[in-house]
Coordinates of N, CA, C and O in Angstrom, one line a residue:
M265 N 210.8 -13.6 -103.9 CA 210.6 -12.5 -103.0 C 210.0 -11.3 -103.7 O 209.1 -10.6 -103.2
K266 N 210.5 -11.0 -104.9 CA 210.0 -9.9 -105.7 C 208.5 -10.1 -106.1 O 207.7 -9.2 -106.2
K267 N 208.2 -11.4 -106.5 CA 206.8 -11.7 -106.8 C 205.9 -11.5 -105.7 O 204.8 -11.0 -105.8
K268 N 206.3 -11.8 -104.5 CA 205.5 -11.7 -103.3 C 205.2 -10.2 -103.0 O 204.1 -9.8 -102.7
K269 N 206.3 -9.3 -103.2 CA 206.1 -7.9 -103.0 C 205.1 -7.3 -104.0 O 204.3 -6.5 -103.7
A270 N 205.3 -7.7 -105.3 CA 204.5 -7.3 -106.4 C 203.0 -7.7 -106.1 O 202.1 -6.9 -106.3
L271 N 202.8 -8.9 -105.6 CA 201.5 -9.4 -105.3 C 200.8 -8.5 -104.2 O 199.7 -8.2 -104.3
I272 N 201.6 -8.2 -103.2 CA 201.1 -7.4 -102.0 C 200.7 -6.0 -102.5 O 199.7 -5.5 -102.1
I273 N 201.5 -5.4 -103.4 CA 201.2 -4.1 -103.9 C 200.0 -4.1 -104.8 O 199.1 -3.3 -104.6
V274 N 199.8 -5.1 -105.6 CA 198.7 -5.2 -106.5 C 197.4 -5.4 -105.6 O 196.4 -4.8 -105.9
V275 N 197.5 -6.3 -104.7 CA 196.3 -6.6 -103.8 C 196.0 -5.3 -103.0 O 194.8 -5.0 -102.8
S276 N 197.0 -4.6 -102.5 CA 196.8 -3.4 -101.7 C 196.1 -2.3 -102.6 O 195.1 -1.7 -102.1
V277 N 196.6 -2.1 -103.8 CA 196.0 -1.1 -104.7 C 194.5 -1.5 -105.0 O 193.6 -0.7 -105.0
F278 N 194.3 -2.8 -105.3 CA 193.0 -3.2 -105.6 C 192.0 -3.0 -104.4 O 190.9 -2.6 -104.5
A279 N 192.5 -3.3 -103.2 CA 191.7 -3.1 -102.0 C 191.4 -1.7 -101.7 O 190.2 -1.3 -101.4
V280 N 192.3 -0.8 -102.0 CA 192.1 0.7 -101.8 C 191.1 1.1 -102.8 O 190.1 1.9 -102.5
L281 N 191.2 0.7 -104.1 CA 190.2 1.1 -105.1 C 188.8 0.6 -104.8 O 187.8 1.3 -104.9
L282 N 188.7 -0.6 -104.3 CA 187.5 -1.2 -103.9 C 186.8 -0.4 -102.7 O 185.6 -0.2 -102.7
I283 N 187.6 0.0 -101.7 CA 187.1 0.8 -100.6 C 186.6 2.1 -101.1 O 185.6 2.6 -100.7
V284 N 187.4 2.8 -102.0 CA 187.0 4.1 -102.5 C 185.7 4.0 -103.3 O 184.8 4.8 -103.2
L285 N 185.6 3.0 -104.1 CA 184.4 2.8 -104.9 C 183.2 2.5 -104.0 O 182.1 3.1 -104.2
G286 N 183.4 1.7 -103.0 CA 182.3 1.4 -102.1 C 181.8 2.6 -101.3 O 180.6 2.9 -101.2
A287 N 182.8 3.4 -100.9 CA 182.5 4.7 -100.2 C 181.7 5.6 -101.1 O 180.7 6.3 -100.7
G288 N 182.2 5.7 -102.4 CA 181.5 6.6 -103.3 C 180.1 6.2 -103.6 O 179.2 7.0 -103.7
L289 N 179.9 4.9 -103.8 CA 178.5 4.4 -104.0 C 177.6 4.6 -102.7 O 176.4 5.0 -102.8
Y290 N 178.2 4.5 -101.6 CA 177.4 4.7 -100.3 C 177.0 6.2 -100.2 O 175.9 6.5 -99.8
I291 N 178.0 7.1 -100.4 CA 177.7 8.5 -100.3 C 176.7 9.0 -101.3 O 175.8 9.8 -101.0
A292 N 176.7 8.4 -102.5 CA 175.8 8.9 -103.6 C 174.5 8.2 -103.6 O 173.7 8.4 -104.5
R293 N 174.2 7.3 -102.7 CA 173.0 6.5 -102.7 C 171.8 7.4 -102.6 O 171.9 8.5 -101.9
P294 N 170.6 7.1 -103.2 CA 169.4 7.9 -103.0 C 169.0 7.9 -101.5 O 169.2 7.0 -100.8
K295 N 168.4 9.0 -101.1 CA 168.0 9.2 -99.7 C 166.6 9.6 -99.7 O 166.1 10.6 -100.3
H296 N 165.8 8.7 -99.0 CA 164.3 9.0 -98.9 C 164.0 9.9 -97.8 O 164.6 9.7 -96.7
I297 N 163.2 10.9 -98.0 CA 162.8 11.8 -96.9 C 161.3 11.9 -96.9 O 160.7 12.2 -97.9
Y298 N 160.7 11.8 -95.7 CA 159.3 12.1 -95.4 C 159.3 13.2 -94.4 O 159.9 13.0 -93.3
A299 N 158.7 14.3 -94.7 CA 158.7 15.4 -93.8 C 157.4 16.2 -93.9 O 156.9 16.3 -95.0
E300 N 157.0 16.8 -92.8 CA 155.8 17.7 -92.9 C 156.3 19.1 -92.4 O 157.0 19.2 -91.4
Y301 N 155.9 20.1 -93.1 CA 156.3 21.4 -92.8 C 155.1 22.3 -92.8 O 154.1 22.1 -93.6
T302 N 155.1 23.4 -92.0 CA 154.3 24.5 -92.2 C 155.1 25.6 -92.9 O 156.2 25.8 -92.5
V303 N 154.6 26.1 -94.0 CA 155.3 27.1 -94.8 C 154.5 28.4 -94.8 O 153.3 28.4 -94.6
C304 N 155.2 29.5 -94.9 CA 154.6 30.8 -94.8 C 155.0 31.7 -96.0 O 156.2 31.7 -96.4
S305 N 154.1 32.5 -96.5 CA 154.4 33.5 -97.6 C 154.8 34.8 -96.9 O 154.7 35.0 -95.7
A306 N 155.3 35.7 -97.8 CA 155.7 37.0 -97.3 C 154.5 37.8 -96.7 O 154.6 38.7 -95.9
E307 N 153.3 37.4 -97.1 CA 152.1 38.1 -96.6 C 151.6 37.4 -95.3 O 150.6 37.9 -94.7
G308 N 152.2 36.4 -94.9 CA 151.8 35.7 -93.6 C 150.8 34.6 -93.8 O 150.4 34.0 -92.8
E309 N 150.5 34.2 -95.0 CA 149.6 33.1 -95.3 C 150.4 31.8 -95.1 O 151.5 31.6 -95.6
T310 N 149.9 30.9 -94.2 CA 150.5 29.6 -94.0 C 149.8 28.5 -94.7 O 148.6 28.5 -94.8
K311 N 150.6 27.5 -95.1 CA 150.0 26.3 -95.7 C 150.8 25.1 -95.1 O 151.9 25.2 -94.6
E312 N 150.2 23.9 -95.3 CA 150.8 22.7 -94.9 C 151.4 22.0 -96.1 O 150.8 21.9 -97.1
V313 N 152.7 21.5 -95.9 CA 153.4 20.8 -97.0 C 153.8 19.4 -96.5 O 154.4 19.4 -95.4
I314 N 153.5 18.4 -97.2 CA 154.1 17.0 -96.9 C 155.0 16.6 -98.0 O 154.6 16.6 -99.2
L315 N 156.2 16.3 -97.7 CA 157.2 15.8 -98.7 C 157.4 14.4 -98.5 O 157.6 13.9 -97.4
D316 N 157.2 13.6 -99.6 CA 157.6 12.2 -99.6 C 158.4 12.0 -100.8 O 158.0 11.7 -101.9
V317 N 159.7 12.4 -100.7 CA 160.6 12.5 -101.8 C 161.9 11.6 -101.6 O 162.2 11.3 -100.5
T318 N 162.5 11.4 -102.7 CA 163.9 10.7 -102.7 C 164.8 11.7 -103.3 O 164.6 12.2 -104.4
V319 N 165.9 12.0 -102.6 CA 167.0 12.9 -103.1 C 168.0 12.0 -103.9 O 168.5 11.1 -103.3
H320 N 168.2 12.3 -105.1 CA 169.2 11.6 -105.9 C 170.4 12.5 -106.2 O 170.2 13.7 -106.5
K321 N 171.6 11.9 -106.0 CA 172.8 12.7 -106.2 C 173.6 12.1 -107.4 O 173.4 10.9 -107.8
R322 N 174.5 12.8 -107.9 CA 175.3 12.4 -109.0 C 176.7 12.9 -108.9 O 176.9 14.1 -108.4
W323 N 177.7 12.2 -109.3 CA 179.1 12.5 -109.2 C 179.5 13.4 -110.4 O 179.0 13.3 -111.5
F324 N 180.4 14.3 -110.2 CA 181.0 15.2 -111.2 C 180.0 15.9 -112.1 O 179.9 15.7 -113.3
V325 N 179.3 16.8 -111.4 CA 178.2 17.5 -112.1 C 178.6 19.0 -112.1 O 178.8 19.6 -111.0
K326 N 178.7 19.6 -113.3 CA 179.0 21.1 -113.4 C 180.1 21.5 -112.4 O 179.9 22.4 -111.6
K327 N 181.2 20.9 -112.5 CA 182.4 21.3 -111.7 C 182.2 21.0 -110.2 O 183.0 21.6 -109.4
K328 N 181.2 20.2 -109.8 CA 181.1 19.8 -108.4 C 181.4 18.3 -108.3 O 181.0 17.6 -109.2
L329 N 182.0 18.0 -107.2 CA 182.3 16.6 -107.1 C 181.1 15.7 -106.9 O 180.9 14.7 -107.5
L330 N 180.2 16.2 -106.1 CA 178.9 15.5 -105.8 C 177.8 16.5 -105.7 O 177.9 17.4 -104.9
A331 N 176.7 16.4 -106.4 CA 175.7 17.3 -106.4 C 174.3 16.7 -106.4 O 174.2 15.5 -106.9
V332 N 173.3 17.3 -105.8 CA 172.0 16.8 -105.9 C 171.5 16.9 -107.4 O 171.7 17.9 -108.0
W333 N 171.0 15.8 -107.9 CA 170.7 15.7 -109.3 C 169.2 15.9 -109.5 O 168.8 16.7 -110.4
K334 N 168.4 15.3 -108.7 CA 166.9 15.5 -108.8 C 166.2 14.9 -107.6 O 166.8 14.3 -106.7
L335 N 165.0 15.3 -107.5 CA 164.1 14.8 -106.5 C 163.0 14.0 -107.2 O 162.5 14.5 -108.2
T336 N 162.6 12.9 -106.7 CA 161.5 12.1 -107.2 C 160.5 11.9 -106.0 O 160.9 11.9 -104.9
G337 N 159.2 11.7 -106.3 CA 158.2 11.4 -105.3 C 157.1 12.4 -105.4 O 156.7 12.8 -106.5
T338 N 156.5 12.7 -104.3 CA 155.4 13.6 -104.2 C 155.5 14.7 -103.2 O 156.2 14.5 -102.2
V339 N 154.9 15.8 -103.5 CA 154.8 16.9 -102.6 C 153.3 17.2 -102.5 O 152.6 17.5 -103.5
T340 N 152.8 17.2 -101.2 CA 151.4 17.6 -101.0 C 151.4 19.0 -100.4 O 151.9 19.2 -99.4
F341 N 150.8 19.9 -101.2 CA 150.8 21.3 -100.8 C 149.3 21.7 -100.6 O 148.5 21.7 -101.6
D342 N 149.0 22.1 -99.4 CA 147.6 22.5 -99.1 C 146.5 21.5 -99.5 O 145.5 21.9 -100.1
G343 N 146.8 20.2 -99.4 CA 145.9 19.2 -99.7 C 145.9 18.7 -101.2 O 145.3 17.7 -101.6
T344 N 146.7 19.4 -102.0 CA 146.8 19.0 -103.5 C 148.1 18.2 -103.6 O 149.2 18.7 -103.2
E345 N 148.1 17.0 -104.3 CA 149.3 16.2 -104.5 C 149.9 16.6 -105.8 O 149.3 16.5 -106.8
Y346 N 151.2 16.9 -105.7 CA 152.0 17.2 -106.9 C 153.1 16.0 -107.0 O 153.5 15.5 -106.0
V347 N 153.4 15.6 -108.3 CA 154.3 14.5 -108.5 C 155.5 15.1 -109.4 O 155.3 16.1 -110.0
D348 N 156.6 14.3 -109.4 CA 157.7 14.7 -110.2 C 157.3 14.3 -111.7 O 156.9 13.2 -111.9
P349 N 157.3 15.3 -112.6 CA 156.8 15.0 -113.9 C 157.6 14.0 -114.7 O 157.1 13.3 -115.6
Y350 N 158.9 13.9 -114.4 CA 159.8 13.0 -115.2 C 159.5 11.6 -114.8 O 159.7 10.7 -115.7
G351 N 159.1 11.3 -113.6 CA 158.7 9.9 -113.3 C 157.4 9.5 -113.9 O 157.1 8.4 -114.1
V352 N 156.5 10.5 -114.1 CA 155.1 10.2 -114.7 C 155.2 10.2 -116.2 O 154.7 9.3 -116.8
Y353 N 155.8 11.2 -116.8 CA 155.7 11.4 -118.2 C 156.9 10.8 -119.0 O 156.8 10.7 -120.2
N354 N 158.0 10.6 -118.4 CA 159.2 10.1 -119.1 C 159.8 9.0 -118.2 O 160.6 9.2 -117.4
K355 N 159.3 7.8 -118.5 CA 159.7 6.6 -117.6 C 161.2 6.4 -117.6 O 161.7 5.9 -116.6
N356 N 161.9 6.7 -118.6 CA 163.4 6.5 -118.5 C 164.1 7.7 -117.9 O 165.3 7.6 -117.8
R357 N 163.4 8.7 -117.6 CA 164.0 9.9 -116.9 C 165.1 10.6 -117.6 O 166.0 11.2 -117.0
E358 N 165.2 10.4 -118.9 CA 166.3 11.0 -119.7 C 166.2 12.5 -119.7 O 167.2 13.2 -120.1
L359 N 165.1 13.1 -119.4 CA 165.0 14.6 -119.4 C 165.9 15.2 -118.4 O 166.2 16.4 -118.5
W360 N 166.4 14.5 -117.5 CA 167.3 15.1 -116.4 C 168.7 15.1 -116.8 O 169.6 15.5 -116.1
K361 N 169.1 14.6 -118.0 CA 170.5 14.6 -118.4 C 171.1 15.9 -118.3 O 172.3 16.1 -117.9
E362 N 170.5 17.0 -118.7 CA 171.0 18.3 -118.7 C 170.6 19.1 -117.4 O 170.9 20.3 -117.3
G363 N 170.0 18.5 -116.5 CA 169.5 19.2 -115.3 C 168.3 20.1 -115.6 O 167.7 19.9 -116.6
G364 N 168.0 20.9 -114.7 CA 166.8 21.7 -114.8 C 166.2 22.0 -113.4 O 166.7 21.6 -112.4
P365 N 165.0 22.6 -113.4 CA 164.4 22.9 -112.1 C 163.9 21.7 -111.5 O 163.6 20.7 -112.1
I366 N 163.9 21.7 -110.1 CA 163.3 20.6 -109.4 C 161.8 21.0 -109.3 O 161.5 22.0 -108.7
E367 N 161.0 20.3 -110.1 CA 159.7 20.7 -110.3 C 158.7 19.6 -110.0 O 159.0 18.4 -110.3
F368 N 157.6 19.9 -109.5 CA 156.5 18.9 -109.3 C 155.2 19.5 -109.9 O 155.0 20.7 -109.9
V369 N 154.4 18.6 -110.4 CA 153.2 19.1 -111.1 C 152.0 18.2 -110.7 O 152.1 17.1 -110.1
V370 N 150.8 18.8 -110.9 CA 149.5 18.0 -110.8 C 149.4 17.3 -112.1 O 149.2 18.0 -113.1
P371 N 149.4 16.0 -112.2 CA 149.4 15.3 -113.5 C 148.0 15.6 -114.2 O 147.0 15.6 -113.6
T372 N 148.2 15.7 -115.5 CA 147.0 15.8 -116.4 C 147.2 14.8 -117.6 O 148.3 14.3 -117.8
L373 N 146.2 14.6 -118.3 CA 146.3 13.7 -119.5 C 147.1 14.4 -120.6 O 147.7 13.7 -121.4
N374 N 147.1 15.7 -120.6 CA 147.7 16.4 -121.7 C 148.9 17.2 -121.1 O 148.7 18.1 -120.2
L375 N 150.1 16.9 -121.6 CA 151.3 17.6 -121.1 C 151.2 19.1 -121.2 O 151.8 19.9 -120.4
I376 N 150.5 19.6 -122.2 CA 150.5 21.1 -122.4 C 149.7 21.8 -121.4 O 149.9 22.9 -121.1
E377 N 148.8 21.0 -120.7 CA 147.9 21.6 -119.7 C 148.4 21.5 -118.3 O 147.7 21.5 -117.3
L378 N 149.7 21.4 -118.1 CA 150.3 21.3 -116.8 C 150.4 22.7 -116.2 O 151.4 23.4 -116.3
R379 N 149.3 23.1 -115.6 CA 149.2 24.5 -115.1 C 149.5 24.6 -113.6 O 149.9 25.7 -113.1
Q380 N 149.3 23.5 -112.9 CA 149.6 23.6 -111.5 C 151.0 23.0 -111.3 O 151.2 21.8 -111.5
R381 N 151.9 23.8 -110.8 CA 153.3 23.3 -110.6 C 153.9 24.0 -109.4 O 153.5 25.0 -109.0
I382 N 154.9 23.3 -108.9 CA 155.7 23.8 -107.8 C 157.2 23.7 -108.2 O 157.6 22.6 -108.6
N383 N 157.9 24.8 -108.1 CA 159.4 24.8 -108.2 C 159.9 24.7 -106.8 O 159.5 25.4 -105.9
F384 N 160.8 23.8 -106.6 CA 161.3 23.4 -105.3 C 162.7 23.7 -105.1 O 163.6 23.4 -106.0
H385 N 163.1 24.4 -104.0 CA 164.5 24.7 -103.7 C 164.7 24.3 -102.2 O 163.8 24.3 -101.4
M386 N 165.9 23.8 -101.9 CA 166.1 23.3 -100.5 C 167.5 23.8 -100.0 O 168.4 24.1 -100.7
K387 N 167.5 23.9 -98.7 CA 168.7 24.4 -98.0 C 169.9 23.4 -98.2 O 171.0 23.8 -98.4
N388 N 169.6 22.1 -98.1 CA 170.6 21.1 -98.3 C 169.9 19.8 -98.5 O 168.7 19.8 -98.6
E389 N 170.6 18.8 -98.7 CA 170.0 17.5 -99.1 C 169.1 16.9 -98.0 O 168.3 16.0 -98.2
D390 N 169.3 17.4 -96.8 CA 168.5 17.0 -95.6 C 167.2 17.8 -95.5 O 166.4 17.6 -94.6
L391 N 167.0 18.8 -96.4 CA 165.8 19.6 -96.4 C 165.7 20.4 -95.1 O 164.6 20.5 -94.6
E392 N 166.8 21.0 -94.6 CA 166.8 21.8 -93.4 C 165.8 22.9 -93.5 O 165.1 23.3 -92.6
A393 N 165.7 23.5 -94.7 CA 164.7 24.5 -95.0 C 164.3 24.4 -96.5 O 165.1 23.9 -97.3
I394 N 163.1 24.9 -96.8 CA 162.6 24.8 -98.2 C 162.0 26.1 -98.6 O 161.6 26.9 -97.8
W395 N 162.1 26.3 -99.9 CA 161.5 27.4 -100.6 C 160.7 26.8 -101.8 O 161.3 26.2 -102.6
I396 N 159.4 27.0 -101.8 CA 158.6 26.5 -102.9 C 157.9 27.7 -103.6 O 157.4 28.6 -102.9
H397 N 157.9 27.6 -104.9 CA 157.2 28.6 -105.7 C 156.0 27.9 -106.3 O 156.2 27.0 -107.2
V398 N 154.8 28.3 -106.0 CA 153.6 27.6 -106.5 C 153.0 28.4 -107.6 O 152.8 29.7 -107.4
S399 N 152.7 27.8 -108.7 CA 152.1 28.4 -109.9 C 150.8 27.7 -110.2 O 150.8 26.4 -110.3
D400 N 149.7 28.4 -110.4 CA 148.4 27.8 -110.8 C 147.6 28.8 -111.5 O 148.1 29.9 -111.8
D401 N 146.4 28.5 -111.8 CA 145.5 29.4 -112.6 C 145.2 30.7 -111.8 O 144.9 31.7 -112.4
S402 N 145.3 30.7 -110.5 CA 145.1 31.9 -109.7 C 146.3 32.8 -109.5 O 146.1 33.9 -108.9
G403 N 147.4 32.3 -109.9 CA 148.6 33.2 -109.8 C 149.8 32.4 -109.3 O 149.9 31.2 -109.4
Q404 N 150.8 33.2 -108.8 CA 152.0 32.6 -108.3 C 152.3 33.1 -106.8 O 152.0 34.3 -106.5
E405 N 152.9 32.3 -106.0 CA 153.3 32.7 -104.7 C 154.4 31.8 -104.2 O 154.6 30.7 -104.5
S406 N 155.3 32.5 -103.4 CA 156.5 31.8 -102.8 C 156.2 31.5 -101.4 O 155.7 32.4 -100.7
Y407 N 156.6 30.4 -100.9 CA 156.4 30.0 -99.5 C 157.8 29.5 -99.0 O 158.5 28.9 -99.7
F408 N 158.0 29.7 -97.7 CA 159.3 29.4 -97.1 C 159.0 28.6 -95.8 O 158.0 28.9 -95.1
G409 N 159.8 27.6 -95.5 CA 159.5 26.8 -94.4 C 160.8 26.1 -93.9 O 161.8 26.0 -94.6
P410 N 160.7 25.5 -92.7 CA 159.6 25.5 -91.8 C 159.4 26.9 -91.2 O 160.3 27.5 -90.6
A411 N 158.2 27.5 -91.4 CA 157.9 28.8 -90.9 C 156.4 29.0 -90.7 O 155.6 28.6 -91.6
D412 N 156.0 29.4 -89.5 CA 154.6 29.7 -89.3 C 154.3 31.2 -89.0 O 153.2 31.6 -88.7
T413 N 155.4 32.0 -89.1 CA 155.3 33.4 -89.0 C 156.0 34.1 -90.1 O 156.9 33.6 -90.7
V414 N 155.7 35.4 -90.3 CA 156.4 36.2 -91.3 C 157.9 36.4 -90.9 O 158.8 36.4 -91.7
E415 N 158.1 36.5 -89.6 CA 159.5 36.7 -89.1 C 160.4 35.5 -89.4 O 161.5 35.6 -89.9
K416 N 159.9 34.3 -89.2 CA 160.6 33.1 -89.6 C 160.8 33.0 -91.1 O 161.8 32.6 -91.6
Q417 N 159.7 33.3 -91.8 CA 159.8 33.3 -93.3 C 160.9 34.3 -93.7 O 161.6 34.0 -94.7
K418 N 161.0 35.4 -93.1 CA 162.0 36.5 -93.5 C 163.4 35.9 -93.2 O 164.3 36.2 -94.0
E419 N 163.6 35.2 -92.1 CA 164.9 34.6 -91.7 C 165.3 33.7 -92.9 O 166.5 33.7 -93.3
I420 N 164.4 32.8 -93.3 CA 164.7 31.9 -94.4 C 165.0 32.6 -95.7 O 166.0 32.3 -96.4
S421 N 164.2 33.6 -96.1 CA 164.5 34.3 -97.3 C 165.8 35.1 -97.2 O 166.5 35.2 -98.2
D422 N 166.1 35.6 -96.1 CA 167.4 36.3 -95.9 C 168.5 35.3 -96.0 O 169.6 35.7 -96.6
D423 N 168.3 34.1 -95.5 CA 169.4 33.1 -95.6 C 169.6 32.7 -97.1 O 170.8 32.5 -97.4
I424 N 168.6 32.7 -97.9 CA 168.8 32.4 -99.3 C 169.7 33.5 -99.9 O 170.6 33.2 -100.7
V425 N 169.4 34.8 -99.6 CA 170.2 35.9 -100.1 C 171.6 35.9 -99.6 O 172.6 36.0 -100.4
N426 N 171.8 35.7 -98.3 CA 173.1 35.8 -97.7 C 174.0 34.5 -97.8 O 175.2 34.6 -97.7
N427 N 173.3 33.3 -97.9 CA 174.1 32.1 -98.0 C 173.7 31.3 -99.2 O 173.4 30.1 -99.1
W428 N 173.6 32.0 -100.3 CA 173.1 31.4 -101.6 C 173.8 30.0 -101.9 O 173.2 29.1 -102.4
E429 N 175.1 29.9 -101.6 CA 175.8 28.7 -102.0 C 175.4 27.5 -101.2 O 175.6 26.4 -101.7
S430 N 174.7 27.6 -100.1 CA 174.3 26.5 -99.3 C 172.9 26.0 -99.8 O 172.4 25.0 -99.3
W431 N 172.3 26.7 -100.7 CA 170.9 26.4 -101.2 C 171.1 25.6 -102.5 O 171.9 26.0 -103.3
I432 N 170.2 24.7 -102.7 CA 170.2 23.9 -104.0 C 169.0 24.5 -104.7 O 167.9 24.3 -104.4
I433 N 169.4 25.2 -105.8 CA 168.4 25.9 -106.6 C 168.3 25.2 -107.9 O 169.1 25.4 -108.8
G434 N 167.3 24.3 -108.0 CA 167.2 23.4 -109.2 C 168.2 22.3 -109.2 O 169.1 22.2 -108.4
G435 N 167.9 21.3 -110.1 CA 168.8 20.2 -110.2 C 170.0 20.5 -111.2 O 170.0 21.6 -111.8
Y436 N 171.0 19.7 -111.2 CA 172.1 19.9 -112.1 C 172.2 19.0 -113.2 O 171.7 17.9 -113.2

């Protein structure tokens, strides 16, 4: 009788651990997102953005149970395609071990000449809203979306200030 009880306890514990592990893997699985946005600058300039990205999450990152770790894929901003540099220049993606900005670049043959880049920030992993900072030879500009007016752009930028904790600013 004692052996039967012990076996039931062992099997139950094993089943619970298996369920928890399965749920953890399901929650942390990569999520592919394809979205098209109109984004607006503070000056009212609008651009079209196409996101074809995969959101990757990681467990136990910087005192968070589960955090967005990186984005991979492409961002097309105003007709120019930007790629995640770690997928292009570092095939094993080890550069992300310590985290860093979520960044996309126009690829070049020379890493030093990566002048066209986008720093990417998002409201949540579903990309409810985005903030992109574009840098190139002509200068720098921030765009917020989805927004086709300065008023909507202002709502999103105010949300960043007032609800900072709900925004993912860079990877971890």
